[in-house]
Short mmCIF file of C-alpha atoms in Angstrom, two decimals:
data_model
loop_
_atom_site.label_atom_id
_atom_site.label_comp_id
_atom_site.label_asym_id
_atom_site.label_seq_id
_atom_site.Cartn_x
_atom_site.Cartn_y
_atom_site.Cartn_z
CA MET A 256 -0.19 0.24 0.19
CA GLY A 257 2.14 2.67 -1.37
CA ALA A 258 5.45 1.64 0.11
CA ASP A 259 7.28 3.54 -3.16
CA LEU A 260 5.57 6.48 -2.02
CA MET A 261 6.45 6.34 1.59
CA GLU A 262 10.02 6.85 0.27
CA SER A 263 9.61 9.25 -2.60
CA GLU A 264 6.44 11.37 -1.68
CA PRO A 265 7.11 13.75 1.44
CA LEU A 266 3.57 14.74 1.70
CA PHE A 267 2.52 11.04 1.35
CA ARG A 268 4.56 10.16 4.55
CA GLN A 269 3.58 13.11 6.08
CA TRP A 270 -0.32 12.18 6.39
CA MET A 271 0.39 8.55 6.79
CA GLN A 272 2.71 9.59 9.63
CA ALA A 273 -0.05 11.43 10.94
CA GLY A 274 -2.62 9.25 10.72
CA ASP A 275 -0.23 6.23 12.47
CA ASP A 276 0.14 9.02 15.40
CA ARG A 277 -3.74 9.14 15.81
CA ILE A 278 -4.06 5.31 15.49
CA ARG A 279 -1.52 4.55 18.01
CA ARG A 280 -3.39 6.66 20.57
CA SER A 281 -6.68 5.25 19.78
CA MET A 282 -5.97 1.86 18.90
CA GLY A 283 -2.53 1.10 20.70
CA PHE A 284 -0.76 -0.25 17.65
CA SER A 285 1.34 1.29 14.71
CA LEU A 286 -0.24 0.74 11.19
CA LEU A 287 2.65 1.96 9.64
CA ASP A 288 4.54 -1.05 11.45
CA ARG A 289 1.93 -3.56 9.73
CA LEU A 290 2.18 -2.28 6.31
CA TYR A 291 6.05 -1.63 6.14
CA GLY A 292 7.29 -3.06 8.92
CA PRO A 293 9.78 -6.06 8.62
CA GLN A 294 6.91 -8.65 8.95
CA ALA A 295 4.97 -6.88 6.12
CA VAL A 296 4.86 -9.58 3.09
CA PRO A 297 4.10 -8.01 -0.38
CA GLY A 298 1.10 -9.45 -1.91
CA GLN A 299 -0.09 -10.88 1.25
CA PRO A 300 -3.46 -10.71 2.02
CA PHE A 301 -4.17 -7.98 4.55
CA ASP A 302 -7.45 -9.42 6.45
CA GLN A 303 -7.13 -8.05 10.08
CA LEU A 304 -9.76 -5.93 10.20
CA GLU A 305 -8.67 -3.17 12.78
CA ALA A 306 -5.68 -2.93 10.48
CA SER A 307 -6.90 -2.93 7.15
CA HIS A 308 -9.95 -0.64 7.85
CA PRO A 309 -8.09 2.18 8.80
CA ALA A 310 -5.42 1.48 6.36
CA ILE A 311 -8.07 1.70 3.16
CA PHE A 312 -9.04 5.09 4.79
CA LEU A 313 -5.63 6.30 5.68
CA VAL A 314 -4.02 5.46 2.07
CA GLN A 315 -7.28 7.17 -0.17
CA TYR A 316 -7.23 10.04 2.27
CA THR A 317 -3.21 10.28 1.71
CA LEU A 318 -3.14 10.07 -2.24
CA ALA A 319 -5.84 12.61 -2.54
CA LYS A 320 -3.70 14.88 -0.37
CA VAL A 321 -0.88 13.91 -2.53
CA MET A 322 -2.90 14.99 -5.57
CA ALA A 323 -3.89 18.43 -4.18
CA GLY A 324 -0.31 19.09 -3.44
CA HIS A 325 0.51 18.38 -6.96
CA GLY A 326 -2.23 21.03 -7.85
CA ILE A 327 -5.18 18.73 -8.80
CA ARG A 328 -8.52 19.19 -7.63
CA PRO A 329 -11.55 16.88 -8.33
CA ASP A 330 -14.59 17.91 -10.24
CA LEU A 331 -16.41 15.19 -8.24
CA LEU A 332 -15.81 12.80 -5.89
CA LEU A 333 -16.81 9.02 -6.19
CA GLY A 334 -16.99 6.59 -3.10
CA VAL A 335 -17.27 2.94 -3.01
CA SER A 336 -18.04 0.87 0.14
CA LEU A 337 -15.39 2.37 2.93
CA GLY A 338 -14.17 4.84 0.34
CA GLU A 339 -17.34 6.51 0.72
CA PHE A 340 -16.42 7.65 4.16
CA THR A 341 -12.94 8.63 2.36
CA ALA A 342 -14.46 10.95 -0.43
CA GLN A 343 -16.57 12.93 2.54
CA ALA A 344 -13.34 13.61 4.26
CA VAL A 345 -11.63 14.32 1.30
CA ALA A 346 -14.51 16.95 0.25
CA GLY A 347 -14.59 18.48 3.92
CA MET A 348 -17.70 16.86 5.06
CA VAL A 349 -16.09 15.50 7.96
CA SER A 350 -12.78 16.38 9.29
CA PHE A 351 -9.74 14.04 9.13
CA ALA A 352 -9.46 13.36 12.67
CA THR A 353 -13.18 12.72 12.78
CA ALA A 354 -13.48 10.44 9.89
CA LEU A 355 -10.49 8.65 10.82
CA ASP A 356 -11.66 8.14 14.28
CA ALA A 357 -15.02 6.62 13.09
CA VAL A 358 -13.17 4.27 10.87
CA CYS A 359 -10.94 2.87 13.79
CA GLN A 360 -14.08 2.07 16.04
CA GLN A 361 -16.33 0.35 13.26
CA PRO A 362 -14.00 -2.97 13.55
CA ALA A 363 -14.97 -3.37 16.95
CA LEU A 364 -18.48 -2.82 16.53
CA PHE A 365 -18.98 -5.22 14.09
CA PHE A 366 -16.96 -7.93 15.87
CA ARG A 367 -19.64 -7.27 19.05
CA THR A 368 -22.54 -7.50 16.97
CA CYS A 369 -22.39 -9.25 13.81
CA PRO A 370 -21.91 -13.17 13.13
CA PRO A 371 -18.66 -14.18 11.12
CA GLY A 372 -19.20 -13.84 7.41
CA GLY A 373 -17.46 -13.10 4.41
CA MET A 374 -17.54 -11.94 0.78
CA ILE A 375 -16.86 -13.43 -2.74
CA ALA A 376 -16.05 -11.97 -6.21
CA VAL A 377 -17.56 -13.44 -8.72
CA LEU A 378 -16.76 -13.35 -12.89
CA ALA A 379 -20.14 -14.06 -14.00
CA SER A 380 -23.39 -12.30 -14.67
CA PRO A 381 -25.19 -11.03 -11.43
CA GLU A 382 -28.56 -12.87 -12.84
CA LEU A 383 -26.55 -16.08 -11.65
CA HIS A 384 -27.65 -15.01 -8.10
CA ALA A 385 -31.13 -15.27 -8.53
CA ALA A 386 -30.84 -18.47 -11.25
CA SER A 387 -29.31 -20.55 -8.55
CA PRO A 388 -31.74 -21.77 -5.66
CA THR A 389 -28.68 -22.19 -3.36
CA LEU A 390 -27.21 -18.71 -4.21
CA ALA A 391 -30.46 -17.07 -3.64
CA ALA A 392 -31.05 -18.85 -0.32
CA LYS A 393 -27.71 -18.41 1.40
CA SER A 394 -26.00 -15.50 0.07
CA GLU A 395 -27.34 -11.85 -0.93
CA LEU A 396 -26.22 -9.83 -3.88
CA ALA A 397 -23.72 -7.11 -1.83
CA GLY A 398 -22.57 -5.17 -5.19
CA ILE A 399 -23.07 -5.38 -8.75
CA ASN A 400 -19.94 -3.93 -10.67
CA SER A 401 -20.42 -5.08 -14.19
CA ASP A 402 -22.53 -7.26 -16.46
CA THR A 403 -20.02 -9.86 -15.35
CA HIS A 404 -18.73 -8.96 -12.02
CA PHE A 405 -20.97 -9.35 -8.67
CA VAL A 406 -20.02 -9.81 -5.18
CA LEU A 407 -21.82 -12.13 -2.60
CA ALA A 408 -22.30 -11.61 1.02
CA ALA A 409 -22.93 -14.59 3.15
CA LEU A 410 -22.62 -16.30 6.95
CA HIS A 411 -19.11 -17.87 7.15
CA ALA A 412 -20.58 -21.09 7.47
CA ASP A 413 -22.36 -20.80 4.31
CA LEU A 414 -19.50 -19.91 2.48
CA PRO A 415 -17.61 -23.65 1.38
CA GLU A 416 -21.10 -24.52 0.17
CA ILE A 417 -21.40 -21.34 -1.82
CA GLU A 418 -18.19 -21.87 -3.35
CA ASP A 419 -19.21 -25.38 -4.41
CA GLU A 420 -21.87 -23.93 -6.01
CA LEU A 421 -19.63 -21.57 -7.79
CA ARG A 422 -17.54 -24.28 -8.99
CA ARG A 423 -20.85 -26.26 -10.08
CA HIS A 424 -21.22 -23.50 -12.40
CA ASP A 425 -17.69 -23.18 -13.47
CA VAL A 426 -17.39 -19.89 -12.85
CA PRO A 427 -14.26 -18.13 -11.58
CA PHE A 428 -14.68 -16.43 -8.15
CA GLN A 429 -12.40 -15.18 -5.44
CA ARG A 430 -13.04 -14.72 -1.74
CA LEU A 431 -12.33 -11.57 -0.07
CA PRO A 432 -10.49 -10.57 2.84
CA VAL A 433 -13.24 -9.72 5.23
CA PRO A 434 -14.47 -11.32 8.05
CA PHE A 435 -17.83 -10.02 7.58
CA ALA A 436 -20.88 -10.26 5.07
CA PHE A 437 -21.20 -6.13 4.60
CA HIS A 438 -23.77 -4.88 2.42
CA SER A 439 -26.02 -7.52 3.40
CA ARG A 440 -28.89 -8.64 5.81
CA PHE A 441 -26.06 -10.30 7.48
CA VAL A 442 -24.79 -7.11 9.20
CA ALA A 443 -28.57 -6.11 10.44
CA PRO A 444 -27.52 -7.02 14.12
CA ALA A 445 -25.03 -3.85 13.99
CA GLU A 446 -27.75 -1.40 12.74
CA GLN A 447 -28.65 -0.26 16.35
CA THR A 448 -25.22 0.05 17.95
CA TRP A 449 -24.12 1.90 15.25
CA ARG A 450 -26.90 4.46 15.09
CA GLU A 451 -26.04 4.86 18.70
CA THR A 452 -22.39 5.71 18.06
CA PHE A 453 -22.41 7.14 15.06
CA GLY A 454 -25.98 8.60 14.28
CA GLY A 455 -24.82 12.28 15.49
CA LEU A 456 -22.05 12.49 13.35
CA ARG A 457 -22.38 15.94 11.92
CA ARG A 458 -21.38 16.49 8.05
CA ASP A 459 -20.63 20.09 6.60
CA THR A 460 -21.49 21.18 3.25
CA PRO A 461 -18.81 19.64 0.80
CA PHE A 462 -16.15 21.34 -1.07
CA TRP A 463 -16.86 19.30 -4.34
CA PRO A 464 -19.71 17.15 -5.23
CA VAL A 465 -19.54 13.48 -3.75
CA TRP A 466 -21.45 10.76 -5.18
CA SER A 467 -22.30 7.45 -3.58
CA ALA A 468 -22.53 3.86 -4.76
CA CYS A 469 -24.74 2.94 -2.82
CA ASP A 470 -27.29 5.75 -3.64
CA CYS A 471 -25.94 5.80 -7.56
CA GLY A 472 -25.77 9.70 -6.98
CA PRO A 473 -24.75 12.99 -5.00
CA ILE A 474 -25.08 13.02 -1.08
CA GLY A 475 -25.70 15.97 0.81
CA PRO A 476 -25.06 16.87 4.45
CA ALA A 477 -28.42 16.57 6.21
CA ASP A 478 -28.64 12.52 5.30
CA ALA A 479 -28.91 11.73 8.85
CA GLU A 480 -29.26 7.84 7.23
CA LEU A 481 -26.25 7.83 5.17
CA GLY A 482 -23.64 6.19 7.47
CA TRP A 483 -25.60 3.01 7.90
CA ARG A 484 -27.06 2.77 4.48
CA ILE A 485 -23.31 2.74 2.98
CA VAL A 486 -22.94 -0.44 5.68
CA ARG A 487 -26.28 -2.41 4.74
CA GLN A 488 -26.99 -1.68 1.02
CA GLY A 489 -25.54 -3.07 -1.91
CA MET A 490 -22.54 -1.36 -4.00
CA LYS A 491 -24.08 -0.46 -7.44
CA VAL A 492 -21.08 0.69 -9.23
CA GLN A 493 -22.36 -0.26 -12.88
CA GLU A 494 -25.65 2.03 -12.31
CA THR A 495 -23.48 4.73 -10.53
CA ILE A 496 -20.92 4.82 -13.55
CA ALA A 497 -23.76 4.60 -16.24
CA LYS A 498 -25.16 7.68 -14.51
CA LEU A 499 -21.96 9.59 -14.75
CA GLU A 500 -21.05 8.70 -18.32
CA SER A 501 -24.71 9.55 -19.31
CA GLN A 502 -23.46 13.15 -17.95
CA GLY A 503 -20.42 12.85 -20.65
CA GLY A 504 -18.06 10.44 -18.91
CA ALA A 505 -15.00 11.68 -17.06
CA VAL A 506 -11.21 11.06 -16.13
CA TYR A 507 -11.64 8.54 -13.46
CA VAL A 508 -8.88 8.09 -10.76
CA ASP A 509 -8.47 5.38 -8.59
CA LEU A 510 -7.05 6.30 -5.43
CA SER A 511 -7.97 2.47 -3.68
CA PRO A 512 -4.86 0.49 -2.41
CA SER A 513 -4.84 -1.91 -4.99
CA GLY A 514 -5.88 -0.02 -8.03
CA THR A 515 -8.58 -2.75 -8.64
CA LEU A 516 -11.80 -0.39 -8.89
CA ALA A 517 -10.18 0.86 -12.66
CA ALA A 518 -10.40 -2.47 -13.54
CA LEU A 519 -13.94 -2.78 -12.77
CA LEU A 520 -14.89 0.54 -14.10
CA ARG A 521 -12.93 -0.29 -17.30
CA GLN A 522 -15.99 -3.20 -17.53
CA CYS A 523 -18.53 -0.52 -17.07
CA LEU A 524 -17.91 2.19 -19.87
CA PRO A 525 -20.33 1.86 -22.60
CA PRO A 526 -18.78 1.41 -26.16
CA GLY A 527 -17.17 4.61 -27.39
CA SER A 528 -16.93 6.38 -24.25
CA THR A 529 -13.98 8.74 -24.27
CA SER A 530 -13.53 8.63 -20.60
CA ARG A 531 -9.87 7.70 -19.24
CA LEU A 532 -9.30 5.31 -16.34
CA LEU A 533 -6.14 6.12 -14.02
CA SER A 534 -4.95 4.02 -10.92
CA VAL A 535 -1.91 4.83 -9.01
CA LEU A 536 -1.54 2.05 -6.65
CA SER A 537 -0.87 -1.69 -7.27
CA PRO A 538 -0.19 -5.11 -5.30
CA PHE A 539 3.10 -5.28 -7.34
CA GLY A 540 4.62 -2.01 -6.64
CA GLY A 541 5.92 0.74 -9.40
CA ASP A 542 3.45 2.98 -7.39
CA ARG A 543 6.02 6.18 -7.96
CA GLU A 544 6.01 5.75 -11.79
CA ARG A 545 2.40 5.38 -12.06
CA LEU A 546 1.80 8.38 -9.75
CA ARG A 547 4.21 10.29 -12.17
CA LYS A 548 2.17 8.93 -15.35
CA THR A 549 -1.02 9.81 -13.66
CA LEU A 550 0.20 13.64 -12.89
CA SER A 551 1.42 13.89 -16.35
CA VAL A 552 -2.26 13.15 -17.86
CA LEU A 553 -4.13 15.09 -15.08
CA ARG A 554 -1.63 18.40 -14.91
CA PRO A 555 -3.18 19.89 -18.42
CA LEU A 556 -6.70 19.23 -17.19
CA ALA A 557 -6.15 21.10 -14.03
CA PRO A 558 -8.12 24.63 -13.65
CA THR A 559 -5.91 27.51 -13.17
CA ALA A 560 -8.53 28.52 -10.02
CA THR A 561 -9.19 25.89 -7.57
CA PRO A 562 -11.76 25.77 -4.70
CA PRO A 563 -9.98 25.41 -0.98
#
């Protein structure tokens, strides 16, 4: 998650260290040690939710700050899943500290309230879910990313049966490194505690428009139900991108730690789309050069006057 940039980008290092200091005080461990210490193995699944949750948020937020440091400002911020909280923080709807603290508290809340679960990415038509009695009964559609890619959520005990069913249909799939069935009915036991803990979170008017992949459109500061919807509702990436494309498309910049969102979006673009897809991070390294190429594309598009 950005090891190259920790060495080459002072702003990246500054924000990662600032986040690490706050996580040390609230959680009692160093996120930077987990990410970049001697025990960190490149390419290994990062599946400890108490660390992966804040890591995803912090890396995405930090990359946005790096972009801003190079004079790049967004026309619009699109969040997917945990990235929705990042988008709100980048846009100034919530402060960095408030958002990071909330993200750090979420894993313990889920461990206290939810049964063990999991999520599976599937390379097939989402129609398979309804067509298979096993999948329909044992899982829920947690996300539709394209005509040939969707995500299932299910209880942990049912995952082997679901995977056997996917093998029977001869479709590729991959279990995701998460311990709960996010974006499904299986996290409903957390709702009351979530509302008691985060229901009073105040949001300000964003500097830039913020779109939600669960709402398929823009969000506002007065929406008190937004936080829980992000956790409970399915991710509608395909539908959201279709709406953005109908407005003329965009240069999409993937700030996720793995760069996989850009690959998913590529499947969503309609024939003839003039949109471009850029990403910065990859599990295989080369982030410094990828950042350079991304900035070389974006700089000519940057306006001379920008919002704060």
